[in-house]
Tab-separated table of N, CA and C in Angstrom:
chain	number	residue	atom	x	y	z
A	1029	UNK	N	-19.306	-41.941	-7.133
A	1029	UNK	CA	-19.948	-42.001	-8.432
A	1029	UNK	C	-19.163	-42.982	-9.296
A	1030	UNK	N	-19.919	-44.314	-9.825
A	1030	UNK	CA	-19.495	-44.893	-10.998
A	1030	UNK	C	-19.754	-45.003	-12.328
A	1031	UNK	N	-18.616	-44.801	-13.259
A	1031	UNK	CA	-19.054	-44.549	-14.943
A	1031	UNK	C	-18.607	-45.974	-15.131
A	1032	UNK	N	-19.506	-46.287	-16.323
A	1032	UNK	CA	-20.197	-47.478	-16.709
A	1032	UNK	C	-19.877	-47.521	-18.026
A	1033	UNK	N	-19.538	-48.612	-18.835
A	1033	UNK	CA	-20.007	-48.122	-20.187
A	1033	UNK	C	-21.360	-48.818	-20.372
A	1034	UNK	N	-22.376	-48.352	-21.289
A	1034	UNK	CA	-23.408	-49.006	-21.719
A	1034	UNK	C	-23.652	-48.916	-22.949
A	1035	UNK	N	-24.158	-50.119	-23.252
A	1035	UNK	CA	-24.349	-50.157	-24.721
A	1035	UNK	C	-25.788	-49.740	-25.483
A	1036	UNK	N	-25.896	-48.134	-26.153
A	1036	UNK	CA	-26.499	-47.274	-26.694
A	1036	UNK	C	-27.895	-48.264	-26.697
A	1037	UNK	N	-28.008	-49.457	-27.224
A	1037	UNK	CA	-29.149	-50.174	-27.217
A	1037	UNK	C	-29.798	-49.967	-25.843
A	1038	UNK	N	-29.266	-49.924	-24.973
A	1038	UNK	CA	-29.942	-50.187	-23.421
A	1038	UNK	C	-30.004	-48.899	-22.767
A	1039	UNK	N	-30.053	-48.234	-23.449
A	1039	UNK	CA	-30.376	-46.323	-23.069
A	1039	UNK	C	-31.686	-46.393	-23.475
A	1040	UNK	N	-33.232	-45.607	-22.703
A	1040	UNK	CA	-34.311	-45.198	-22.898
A	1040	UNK	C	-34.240	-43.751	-23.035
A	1041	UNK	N	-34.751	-43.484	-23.990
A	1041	UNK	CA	-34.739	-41.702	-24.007
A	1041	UNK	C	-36.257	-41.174	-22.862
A	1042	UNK	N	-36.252	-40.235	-22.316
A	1042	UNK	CA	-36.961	-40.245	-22.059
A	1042	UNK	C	-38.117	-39.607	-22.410
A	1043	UNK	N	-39.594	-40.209	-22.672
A	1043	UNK	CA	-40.643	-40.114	-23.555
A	1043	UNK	C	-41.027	-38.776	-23.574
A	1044	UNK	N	-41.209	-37.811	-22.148
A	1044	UNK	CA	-41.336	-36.672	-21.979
A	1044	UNK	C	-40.222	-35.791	-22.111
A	1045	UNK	N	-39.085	-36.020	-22.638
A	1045	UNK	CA	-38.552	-34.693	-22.310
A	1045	UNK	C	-39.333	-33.342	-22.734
A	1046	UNK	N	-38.858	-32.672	-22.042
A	1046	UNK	CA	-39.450	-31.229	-22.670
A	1046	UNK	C	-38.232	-30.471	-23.539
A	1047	UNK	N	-37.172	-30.801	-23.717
A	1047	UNK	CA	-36.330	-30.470	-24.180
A	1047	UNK	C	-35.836	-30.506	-26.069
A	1048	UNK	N	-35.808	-29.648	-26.538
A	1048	UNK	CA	-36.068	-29.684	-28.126
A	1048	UNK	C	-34.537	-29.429	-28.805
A	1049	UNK	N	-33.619	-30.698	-29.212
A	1049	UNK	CA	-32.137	-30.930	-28.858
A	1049	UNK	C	-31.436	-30.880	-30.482
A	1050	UNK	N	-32.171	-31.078	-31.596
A	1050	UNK	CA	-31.699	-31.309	-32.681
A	1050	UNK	C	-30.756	-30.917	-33.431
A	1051	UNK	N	-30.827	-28.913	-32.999
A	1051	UNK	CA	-30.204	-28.163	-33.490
A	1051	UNK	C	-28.532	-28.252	-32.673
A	1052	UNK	N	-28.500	-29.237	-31.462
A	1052	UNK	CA	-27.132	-29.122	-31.131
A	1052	UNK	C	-26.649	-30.617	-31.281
A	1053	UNK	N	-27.284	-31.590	-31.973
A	1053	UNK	CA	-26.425	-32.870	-32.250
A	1053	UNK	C	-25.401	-32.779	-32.941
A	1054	UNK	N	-25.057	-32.142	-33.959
A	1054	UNK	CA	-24.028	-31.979	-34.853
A	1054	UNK	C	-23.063	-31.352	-33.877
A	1055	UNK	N	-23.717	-30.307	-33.319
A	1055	UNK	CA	-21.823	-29.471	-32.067
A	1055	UNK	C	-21.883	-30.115	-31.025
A	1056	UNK	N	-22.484	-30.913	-30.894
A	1056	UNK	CA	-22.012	-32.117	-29.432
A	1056	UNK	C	-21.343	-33.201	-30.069
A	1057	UNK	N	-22.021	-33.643	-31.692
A	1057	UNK	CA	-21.133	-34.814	-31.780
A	1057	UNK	C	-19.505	-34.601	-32.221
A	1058	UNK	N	-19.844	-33.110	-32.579
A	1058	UNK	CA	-18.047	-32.566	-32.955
A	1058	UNK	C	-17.545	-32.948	-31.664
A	1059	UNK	N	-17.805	-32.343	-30.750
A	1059	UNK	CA	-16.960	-32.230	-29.646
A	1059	UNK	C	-16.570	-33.728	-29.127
A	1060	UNK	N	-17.273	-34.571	-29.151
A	1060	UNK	CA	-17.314	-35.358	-29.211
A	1060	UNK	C	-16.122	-36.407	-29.772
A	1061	UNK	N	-15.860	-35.837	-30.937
A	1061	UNK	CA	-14.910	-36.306	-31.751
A	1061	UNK	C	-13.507	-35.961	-31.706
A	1062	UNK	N	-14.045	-34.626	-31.313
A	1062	UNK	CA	-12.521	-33.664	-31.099
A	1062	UNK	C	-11.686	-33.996	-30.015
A	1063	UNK	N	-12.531	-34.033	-28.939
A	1063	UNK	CA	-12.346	-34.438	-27.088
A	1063	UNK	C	-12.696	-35.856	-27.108
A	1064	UNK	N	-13.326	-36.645	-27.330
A	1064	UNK	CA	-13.928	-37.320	-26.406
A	1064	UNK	C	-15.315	-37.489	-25.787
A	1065	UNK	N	-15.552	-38.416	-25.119
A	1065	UNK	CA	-16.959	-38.619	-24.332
A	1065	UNK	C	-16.232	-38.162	-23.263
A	1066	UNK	N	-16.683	-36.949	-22.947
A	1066	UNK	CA	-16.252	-36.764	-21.244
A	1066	UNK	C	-16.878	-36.626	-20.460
A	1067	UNK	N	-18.186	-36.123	-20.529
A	1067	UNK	CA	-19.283	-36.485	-19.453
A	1067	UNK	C	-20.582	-37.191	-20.305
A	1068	UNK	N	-20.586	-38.236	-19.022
A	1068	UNK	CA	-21.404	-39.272	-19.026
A	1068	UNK	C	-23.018	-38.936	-18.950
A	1069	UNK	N	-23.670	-39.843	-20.075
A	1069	UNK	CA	-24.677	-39.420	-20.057
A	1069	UNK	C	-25.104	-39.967	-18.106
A	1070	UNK	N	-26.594	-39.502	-17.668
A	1070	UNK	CA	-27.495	-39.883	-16.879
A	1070	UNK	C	-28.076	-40.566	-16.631
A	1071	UNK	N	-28.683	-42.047	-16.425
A	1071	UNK	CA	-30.031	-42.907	-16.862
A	1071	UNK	C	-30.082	-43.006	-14.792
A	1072	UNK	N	-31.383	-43.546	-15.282
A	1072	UNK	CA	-32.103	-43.910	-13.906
A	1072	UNK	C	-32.066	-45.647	-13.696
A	1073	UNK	N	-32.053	-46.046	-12.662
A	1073	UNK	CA	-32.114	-47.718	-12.704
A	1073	UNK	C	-32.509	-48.356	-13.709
A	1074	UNK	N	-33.402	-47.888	-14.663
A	1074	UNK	CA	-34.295	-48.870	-15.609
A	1074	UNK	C	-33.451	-47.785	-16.750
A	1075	UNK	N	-32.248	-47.346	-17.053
A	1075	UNK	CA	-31.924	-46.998	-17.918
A	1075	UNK	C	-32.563	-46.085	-18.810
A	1076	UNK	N	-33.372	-45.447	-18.273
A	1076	UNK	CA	-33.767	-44.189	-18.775
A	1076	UNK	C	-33.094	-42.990	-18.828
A	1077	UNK	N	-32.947	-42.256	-19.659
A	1077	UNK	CA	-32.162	-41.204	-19.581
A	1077	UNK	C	-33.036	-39.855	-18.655
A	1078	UNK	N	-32.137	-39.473	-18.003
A	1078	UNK	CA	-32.232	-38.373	-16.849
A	1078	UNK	C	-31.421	-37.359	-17.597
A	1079	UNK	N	-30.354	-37.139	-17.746
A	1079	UNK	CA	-29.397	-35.913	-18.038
A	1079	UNK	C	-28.755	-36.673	-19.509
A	1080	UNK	N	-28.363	-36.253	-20.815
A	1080	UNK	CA	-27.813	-36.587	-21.764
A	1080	UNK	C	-28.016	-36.839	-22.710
A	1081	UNK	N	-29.305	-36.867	-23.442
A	1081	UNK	CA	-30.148	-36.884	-24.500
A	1081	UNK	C	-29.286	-36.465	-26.207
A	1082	UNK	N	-28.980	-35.377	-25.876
A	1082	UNK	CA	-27.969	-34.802	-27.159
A	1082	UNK	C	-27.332	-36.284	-27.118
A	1083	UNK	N	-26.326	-35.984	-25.986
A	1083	UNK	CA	-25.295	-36.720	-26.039
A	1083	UNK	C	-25.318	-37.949	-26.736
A	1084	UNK	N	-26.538	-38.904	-26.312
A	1084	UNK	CA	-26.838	-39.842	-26.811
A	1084	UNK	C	-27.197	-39.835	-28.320
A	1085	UNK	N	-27.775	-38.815	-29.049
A	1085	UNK	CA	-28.045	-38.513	-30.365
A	1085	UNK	C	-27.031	-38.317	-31.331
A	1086	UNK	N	-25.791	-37.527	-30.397
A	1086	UNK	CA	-24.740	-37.667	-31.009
A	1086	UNK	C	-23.933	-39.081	-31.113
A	1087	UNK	N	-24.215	-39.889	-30.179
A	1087	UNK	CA	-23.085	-40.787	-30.423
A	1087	UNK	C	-23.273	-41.993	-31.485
A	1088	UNK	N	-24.936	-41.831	-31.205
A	1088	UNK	CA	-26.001	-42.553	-32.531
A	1088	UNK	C	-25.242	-42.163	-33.742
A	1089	UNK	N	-25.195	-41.083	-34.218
A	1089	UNK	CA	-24.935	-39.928	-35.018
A	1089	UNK	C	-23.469	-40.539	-35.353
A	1090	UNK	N	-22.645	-40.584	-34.592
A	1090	UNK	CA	-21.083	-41.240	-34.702
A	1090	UNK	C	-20.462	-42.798	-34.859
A	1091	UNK	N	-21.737	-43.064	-34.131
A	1091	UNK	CA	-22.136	-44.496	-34.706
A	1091	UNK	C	-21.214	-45.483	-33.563
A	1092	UNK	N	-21.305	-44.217	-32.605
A	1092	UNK	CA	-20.879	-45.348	-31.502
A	1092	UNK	C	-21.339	-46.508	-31.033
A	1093	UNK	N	-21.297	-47.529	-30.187
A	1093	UNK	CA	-22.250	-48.931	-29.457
A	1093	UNK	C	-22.260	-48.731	-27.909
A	1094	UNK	N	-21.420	-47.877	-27.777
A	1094	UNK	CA	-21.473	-47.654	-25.953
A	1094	UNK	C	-20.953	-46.422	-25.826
A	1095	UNK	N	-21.594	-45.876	-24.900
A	1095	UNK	CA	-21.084	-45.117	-24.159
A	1095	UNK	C	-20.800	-44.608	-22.771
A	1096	UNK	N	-20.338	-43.637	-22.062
A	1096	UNK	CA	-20.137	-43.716	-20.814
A	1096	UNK	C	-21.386	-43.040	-19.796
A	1097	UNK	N	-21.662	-44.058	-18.687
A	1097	UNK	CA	-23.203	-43.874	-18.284
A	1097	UNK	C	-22.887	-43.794	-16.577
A	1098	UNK	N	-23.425	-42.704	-15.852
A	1098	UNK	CA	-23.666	-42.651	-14.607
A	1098	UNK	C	-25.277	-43.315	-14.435
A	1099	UNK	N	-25.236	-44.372	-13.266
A	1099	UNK	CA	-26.443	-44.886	-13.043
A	1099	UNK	C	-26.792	-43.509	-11.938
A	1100	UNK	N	-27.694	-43.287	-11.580
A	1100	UNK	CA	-28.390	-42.383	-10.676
A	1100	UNK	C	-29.797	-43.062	-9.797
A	1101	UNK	N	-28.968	-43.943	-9.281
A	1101	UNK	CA	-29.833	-45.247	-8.598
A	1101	UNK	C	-30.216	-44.498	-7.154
A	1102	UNK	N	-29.635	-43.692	-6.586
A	1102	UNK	CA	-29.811	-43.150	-5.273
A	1102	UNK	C	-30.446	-41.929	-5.274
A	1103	UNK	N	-31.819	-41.505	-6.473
A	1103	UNK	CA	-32.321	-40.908	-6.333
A	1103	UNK	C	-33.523	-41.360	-6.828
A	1104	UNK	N	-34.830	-40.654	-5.580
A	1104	UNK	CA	-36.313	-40.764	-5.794
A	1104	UNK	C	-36.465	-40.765	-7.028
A	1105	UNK	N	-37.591	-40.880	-7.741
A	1105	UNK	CA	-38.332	-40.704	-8.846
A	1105	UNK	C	-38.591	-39.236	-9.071
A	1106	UNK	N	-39.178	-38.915	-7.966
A	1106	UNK	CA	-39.141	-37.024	-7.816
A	1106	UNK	C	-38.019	-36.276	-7.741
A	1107	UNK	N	-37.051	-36.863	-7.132
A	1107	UNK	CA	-35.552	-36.615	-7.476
A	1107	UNK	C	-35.153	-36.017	-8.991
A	1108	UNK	N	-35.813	-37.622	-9.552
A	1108	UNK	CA	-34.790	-37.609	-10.917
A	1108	UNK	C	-35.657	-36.543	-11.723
A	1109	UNK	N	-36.936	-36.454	-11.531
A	1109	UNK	CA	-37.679	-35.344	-12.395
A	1109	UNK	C	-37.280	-34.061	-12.210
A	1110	UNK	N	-36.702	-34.028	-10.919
A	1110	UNK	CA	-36.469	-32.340	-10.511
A	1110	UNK	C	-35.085	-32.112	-11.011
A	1111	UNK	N	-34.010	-33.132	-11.458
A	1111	UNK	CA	-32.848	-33.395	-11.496
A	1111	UNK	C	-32.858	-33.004	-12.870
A	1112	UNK	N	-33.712	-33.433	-13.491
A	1112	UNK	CA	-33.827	-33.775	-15.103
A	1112	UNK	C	-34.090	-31.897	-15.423
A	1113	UNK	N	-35.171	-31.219	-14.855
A	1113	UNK	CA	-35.483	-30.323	-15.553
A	1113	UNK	C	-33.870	-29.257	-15.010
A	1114	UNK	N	-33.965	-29.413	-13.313
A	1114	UNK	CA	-33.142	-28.302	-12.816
A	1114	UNK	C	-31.522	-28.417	-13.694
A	1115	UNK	N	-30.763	-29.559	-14.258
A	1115	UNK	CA	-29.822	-29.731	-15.247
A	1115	UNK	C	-29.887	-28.876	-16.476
A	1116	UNK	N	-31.196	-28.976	-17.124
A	1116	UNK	CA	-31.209	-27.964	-18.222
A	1116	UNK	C	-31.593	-26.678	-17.868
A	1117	UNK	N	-32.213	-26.489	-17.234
A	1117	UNK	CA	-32.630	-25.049	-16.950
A	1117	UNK	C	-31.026	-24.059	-16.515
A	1118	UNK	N	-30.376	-24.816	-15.413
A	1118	UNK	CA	-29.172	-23.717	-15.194
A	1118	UNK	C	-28.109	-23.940	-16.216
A	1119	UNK	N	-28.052	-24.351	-16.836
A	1119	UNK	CA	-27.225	-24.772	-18.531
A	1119	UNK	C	-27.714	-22.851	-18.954
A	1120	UNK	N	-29.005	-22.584	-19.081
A	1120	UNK	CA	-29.597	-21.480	-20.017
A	1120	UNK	C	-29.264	-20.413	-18.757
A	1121	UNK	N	-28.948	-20.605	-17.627
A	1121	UNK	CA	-28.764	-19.170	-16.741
A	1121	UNK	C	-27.119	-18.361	-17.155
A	1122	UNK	N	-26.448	-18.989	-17.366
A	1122	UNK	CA	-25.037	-18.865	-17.510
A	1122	UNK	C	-24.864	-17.661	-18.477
A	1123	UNK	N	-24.081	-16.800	-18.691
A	1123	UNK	CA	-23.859	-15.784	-19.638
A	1123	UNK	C	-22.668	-15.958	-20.375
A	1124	UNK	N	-22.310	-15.188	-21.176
A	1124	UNK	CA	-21.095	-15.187	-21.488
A	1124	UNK	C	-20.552	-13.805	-21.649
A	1125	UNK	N	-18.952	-13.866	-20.714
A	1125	UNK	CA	-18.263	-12.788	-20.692
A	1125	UNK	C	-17.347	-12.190	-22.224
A	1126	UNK	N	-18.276	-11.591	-22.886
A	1126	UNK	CA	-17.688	-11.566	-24.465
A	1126	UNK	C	-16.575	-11.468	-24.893
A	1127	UNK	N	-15.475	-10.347	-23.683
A	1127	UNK	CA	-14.476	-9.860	-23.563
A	1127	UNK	C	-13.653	-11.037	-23.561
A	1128	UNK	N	-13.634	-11.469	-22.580
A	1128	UNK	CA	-13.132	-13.400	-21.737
A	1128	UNK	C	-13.426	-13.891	-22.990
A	1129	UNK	N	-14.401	-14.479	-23.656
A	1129	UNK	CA	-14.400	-15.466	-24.755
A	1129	UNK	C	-13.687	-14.843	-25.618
A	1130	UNK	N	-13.695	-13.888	-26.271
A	1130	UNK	CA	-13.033	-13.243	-27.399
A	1130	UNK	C	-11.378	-13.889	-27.246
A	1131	UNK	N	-11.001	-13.530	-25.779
A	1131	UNK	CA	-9.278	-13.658	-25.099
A	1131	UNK	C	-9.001	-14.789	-25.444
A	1132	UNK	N	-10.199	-16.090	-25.628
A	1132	UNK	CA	-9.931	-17.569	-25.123
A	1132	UNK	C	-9.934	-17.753	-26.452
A	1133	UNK	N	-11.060	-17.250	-27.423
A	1133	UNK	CA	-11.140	-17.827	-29.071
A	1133	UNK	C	-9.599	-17.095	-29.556
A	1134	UNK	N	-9.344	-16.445	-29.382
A	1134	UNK	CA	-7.874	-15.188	-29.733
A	1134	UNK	C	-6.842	-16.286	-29.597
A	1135	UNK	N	-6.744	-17.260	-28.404
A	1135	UNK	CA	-5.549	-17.896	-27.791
A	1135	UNK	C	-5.437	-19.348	-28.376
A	1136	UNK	N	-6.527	-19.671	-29.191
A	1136	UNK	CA	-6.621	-20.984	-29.948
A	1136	UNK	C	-5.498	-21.140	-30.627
A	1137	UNK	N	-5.514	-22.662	-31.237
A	1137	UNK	CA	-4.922	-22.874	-32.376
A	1137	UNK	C	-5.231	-22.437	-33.921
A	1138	UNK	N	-4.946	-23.703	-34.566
A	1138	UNK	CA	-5.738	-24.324	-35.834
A	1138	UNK	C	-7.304	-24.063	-35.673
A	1139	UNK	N	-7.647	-24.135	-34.515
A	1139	UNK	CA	-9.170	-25.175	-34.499
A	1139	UNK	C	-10.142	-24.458	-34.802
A	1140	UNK	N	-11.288	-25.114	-35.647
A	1140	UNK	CA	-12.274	-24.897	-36.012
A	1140	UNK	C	-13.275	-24.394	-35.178
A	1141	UNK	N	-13.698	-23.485	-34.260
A	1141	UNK	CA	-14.401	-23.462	-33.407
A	1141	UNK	C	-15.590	-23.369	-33.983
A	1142	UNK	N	-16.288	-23.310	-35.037
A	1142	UNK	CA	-17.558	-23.052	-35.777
A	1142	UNK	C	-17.966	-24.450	-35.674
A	1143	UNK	N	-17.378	-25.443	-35.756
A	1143	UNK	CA	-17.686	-27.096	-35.244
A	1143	UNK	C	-18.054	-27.197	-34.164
A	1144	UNK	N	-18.226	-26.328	-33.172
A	1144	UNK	CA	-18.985	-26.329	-32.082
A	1144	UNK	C	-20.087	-25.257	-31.490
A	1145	UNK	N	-20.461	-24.415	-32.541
A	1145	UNK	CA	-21.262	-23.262	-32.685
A	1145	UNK	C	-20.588	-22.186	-32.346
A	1146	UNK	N	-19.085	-21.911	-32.269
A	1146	UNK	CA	-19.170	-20.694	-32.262
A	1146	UNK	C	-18.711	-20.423	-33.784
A	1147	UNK	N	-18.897	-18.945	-34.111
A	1147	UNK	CA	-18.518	-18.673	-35.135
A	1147	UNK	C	-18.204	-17.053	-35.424
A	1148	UNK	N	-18.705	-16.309	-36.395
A	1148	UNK	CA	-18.558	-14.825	-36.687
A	1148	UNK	C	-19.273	-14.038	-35.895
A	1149	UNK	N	-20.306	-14.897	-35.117
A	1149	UNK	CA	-21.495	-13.886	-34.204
A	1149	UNK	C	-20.571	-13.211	-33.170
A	1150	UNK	N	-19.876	-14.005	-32.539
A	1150	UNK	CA	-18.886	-13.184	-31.362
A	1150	UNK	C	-18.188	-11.834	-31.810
A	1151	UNK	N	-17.301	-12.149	-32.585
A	1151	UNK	CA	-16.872	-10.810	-33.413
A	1151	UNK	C	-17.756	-9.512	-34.030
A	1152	UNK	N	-18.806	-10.043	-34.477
A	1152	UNK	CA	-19.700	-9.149	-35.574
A	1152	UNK	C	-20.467	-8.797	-33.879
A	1153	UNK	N	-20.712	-9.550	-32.761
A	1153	UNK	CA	-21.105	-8.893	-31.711
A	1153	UNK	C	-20.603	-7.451	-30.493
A	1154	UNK	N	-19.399	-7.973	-31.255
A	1154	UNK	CA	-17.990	-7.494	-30.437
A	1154	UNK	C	-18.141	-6.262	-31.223
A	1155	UNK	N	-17.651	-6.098	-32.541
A	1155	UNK	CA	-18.027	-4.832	-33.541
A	1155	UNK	C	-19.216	-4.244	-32.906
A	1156	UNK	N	-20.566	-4.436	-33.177
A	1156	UNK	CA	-21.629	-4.127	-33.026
A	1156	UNK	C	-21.762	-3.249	-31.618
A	1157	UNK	N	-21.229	-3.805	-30.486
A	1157	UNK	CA	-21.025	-2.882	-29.602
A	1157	UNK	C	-19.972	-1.862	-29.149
A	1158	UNK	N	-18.796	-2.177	-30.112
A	1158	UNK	CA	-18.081	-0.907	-30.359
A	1158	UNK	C	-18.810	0.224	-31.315
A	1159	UNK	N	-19.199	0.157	-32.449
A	1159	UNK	CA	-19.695	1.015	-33.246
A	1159	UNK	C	-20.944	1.712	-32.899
A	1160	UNK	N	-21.446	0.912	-31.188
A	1160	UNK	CA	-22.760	1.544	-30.978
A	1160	UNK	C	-22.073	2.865	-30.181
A	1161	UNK	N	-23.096	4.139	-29.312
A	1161	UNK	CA	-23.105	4.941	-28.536
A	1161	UNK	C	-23.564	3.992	-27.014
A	1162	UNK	N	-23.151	4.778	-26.107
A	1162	UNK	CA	-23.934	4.660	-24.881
A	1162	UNK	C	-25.025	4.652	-24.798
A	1163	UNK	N	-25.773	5.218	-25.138
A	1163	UNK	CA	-26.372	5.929	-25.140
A	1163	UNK	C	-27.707	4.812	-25.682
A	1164	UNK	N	-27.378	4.059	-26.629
A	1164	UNK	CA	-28.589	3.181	-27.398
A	1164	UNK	C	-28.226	2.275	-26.637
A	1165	UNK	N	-28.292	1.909	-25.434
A	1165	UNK	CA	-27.939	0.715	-24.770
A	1165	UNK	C	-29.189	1.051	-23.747
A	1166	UNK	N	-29.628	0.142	-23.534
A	1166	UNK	CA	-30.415	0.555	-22.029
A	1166	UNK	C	-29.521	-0.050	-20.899
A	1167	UNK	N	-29.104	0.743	-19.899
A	1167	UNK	CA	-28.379	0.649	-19.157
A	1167	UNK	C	-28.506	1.203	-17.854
A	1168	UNK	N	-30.054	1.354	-17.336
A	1168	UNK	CA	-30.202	2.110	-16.430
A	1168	UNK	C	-29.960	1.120	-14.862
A	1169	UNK	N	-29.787	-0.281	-15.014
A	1169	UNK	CA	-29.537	-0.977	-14.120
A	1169	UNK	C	-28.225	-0.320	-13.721
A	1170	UNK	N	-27.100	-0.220	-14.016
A	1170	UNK	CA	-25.915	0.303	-13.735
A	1170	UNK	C	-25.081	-1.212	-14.286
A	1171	UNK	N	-25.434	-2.252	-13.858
A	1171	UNK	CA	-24.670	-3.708	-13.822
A	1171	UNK	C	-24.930	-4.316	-14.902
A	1172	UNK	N	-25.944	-4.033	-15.849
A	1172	UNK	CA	-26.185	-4.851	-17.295
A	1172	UNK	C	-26.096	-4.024	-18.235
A	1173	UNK	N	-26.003	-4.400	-19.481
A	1173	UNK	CA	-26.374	-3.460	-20.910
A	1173	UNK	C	-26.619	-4.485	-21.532
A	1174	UNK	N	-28.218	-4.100	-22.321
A	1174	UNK	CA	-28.917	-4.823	-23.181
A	1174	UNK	C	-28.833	-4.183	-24.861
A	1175	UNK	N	-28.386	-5.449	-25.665
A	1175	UNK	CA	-28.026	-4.941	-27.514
A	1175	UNK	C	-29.750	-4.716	-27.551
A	1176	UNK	N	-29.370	-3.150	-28.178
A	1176	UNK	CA	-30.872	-2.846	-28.946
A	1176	UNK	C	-31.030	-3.992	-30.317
A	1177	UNK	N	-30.221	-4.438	-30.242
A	1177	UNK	CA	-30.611	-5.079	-31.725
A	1177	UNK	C	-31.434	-6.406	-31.602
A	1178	UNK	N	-30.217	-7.322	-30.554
A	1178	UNK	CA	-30.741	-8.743	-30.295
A	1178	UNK	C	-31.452	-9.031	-29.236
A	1179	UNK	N	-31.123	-7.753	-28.070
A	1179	UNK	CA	-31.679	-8.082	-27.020
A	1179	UNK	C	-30.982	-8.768	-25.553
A	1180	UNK	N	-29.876	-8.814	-26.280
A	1180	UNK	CA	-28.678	-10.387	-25.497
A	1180	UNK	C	-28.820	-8.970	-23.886
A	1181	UNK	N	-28.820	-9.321	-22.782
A	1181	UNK	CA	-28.247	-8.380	-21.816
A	1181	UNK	C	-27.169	-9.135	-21.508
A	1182	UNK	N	-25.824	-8.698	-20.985
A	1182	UNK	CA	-25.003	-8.500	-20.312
A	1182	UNK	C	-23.936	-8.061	-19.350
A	1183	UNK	N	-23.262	-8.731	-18.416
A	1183	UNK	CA	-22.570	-7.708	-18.033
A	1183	UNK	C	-21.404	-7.282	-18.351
A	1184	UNK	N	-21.385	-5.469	-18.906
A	1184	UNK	CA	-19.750	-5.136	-19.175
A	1184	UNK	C	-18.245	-5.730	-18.378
């Protein structure tokens, strides 16, 4: 795999995404700022974007002129469509271990983590399921418990 830089002009968004990104340009372009460009957007031979769309919005947003680009030349056309959706879709399968994040936000510095969406929800989530009973949980799977409130399931 080779990263490229390309210059933001020569990125195509692509016309269809199905993907609705707005609400995370601002915590991608933090990160962005904080870290770095560390993964490269996607484009297809003709510079269309495949995987990275935010990314690219953010760097607009930062007012970058290039950024770092994997060509994805060694895949079909049907490839890149199946590539394009199956990228975002397992992004949304992933959970989060509340306990584990709590340990990791606990072990920070200084840093602002609300610059990247997290914020009071973890905690006020964390509360919320201490102050509940067993009992208001549906939990008959044995392996998940779902918040009566939000709905979030997880596993303990």
């Amino acid at each position: 795999m080779q990263i490229i830089d390309m210059y933001l002009a020569q990125l195509k968004p692509y016309e269809k995404n199905p993907r609705k990104n707005e609400q995370a340009v601002d915590k991608v372009a933090a990160s962005i700022k904080e870290f770095g460009f560390k993964q490269p957007i996607v484009v297809d031979s003709s510079g269309v974007i495949v995987v990275g769309h935010t990314r690219l919005k953010a760097a607009k947003l930062l007012g970058m002129d290039k950024v770092p680009v994997v060509v994805a030349d060694d895949l079909t056309d049907e490839q890149i469509r199946e590539y394009r959706l199956a990228d975002n879709k397992t992004a949304e399968l992933a959970e989060w271990d509340f306990a584990a994040l709590q340990d990791e936000l606990d072990a920070l510095g200084d840093i602002d983590m609300s610059a990247f969406g997290f914020g009071d929800d973890v905690a006020a989530f964390d509360d919320e399921v201490a102050d509940k009973s067993e009992s208001e949980y549906d939990d008959s799977d044995d392996e998940t418990v779902t918040c009566p409130n939000c709905g979030l399931t997880f596993s303990p």
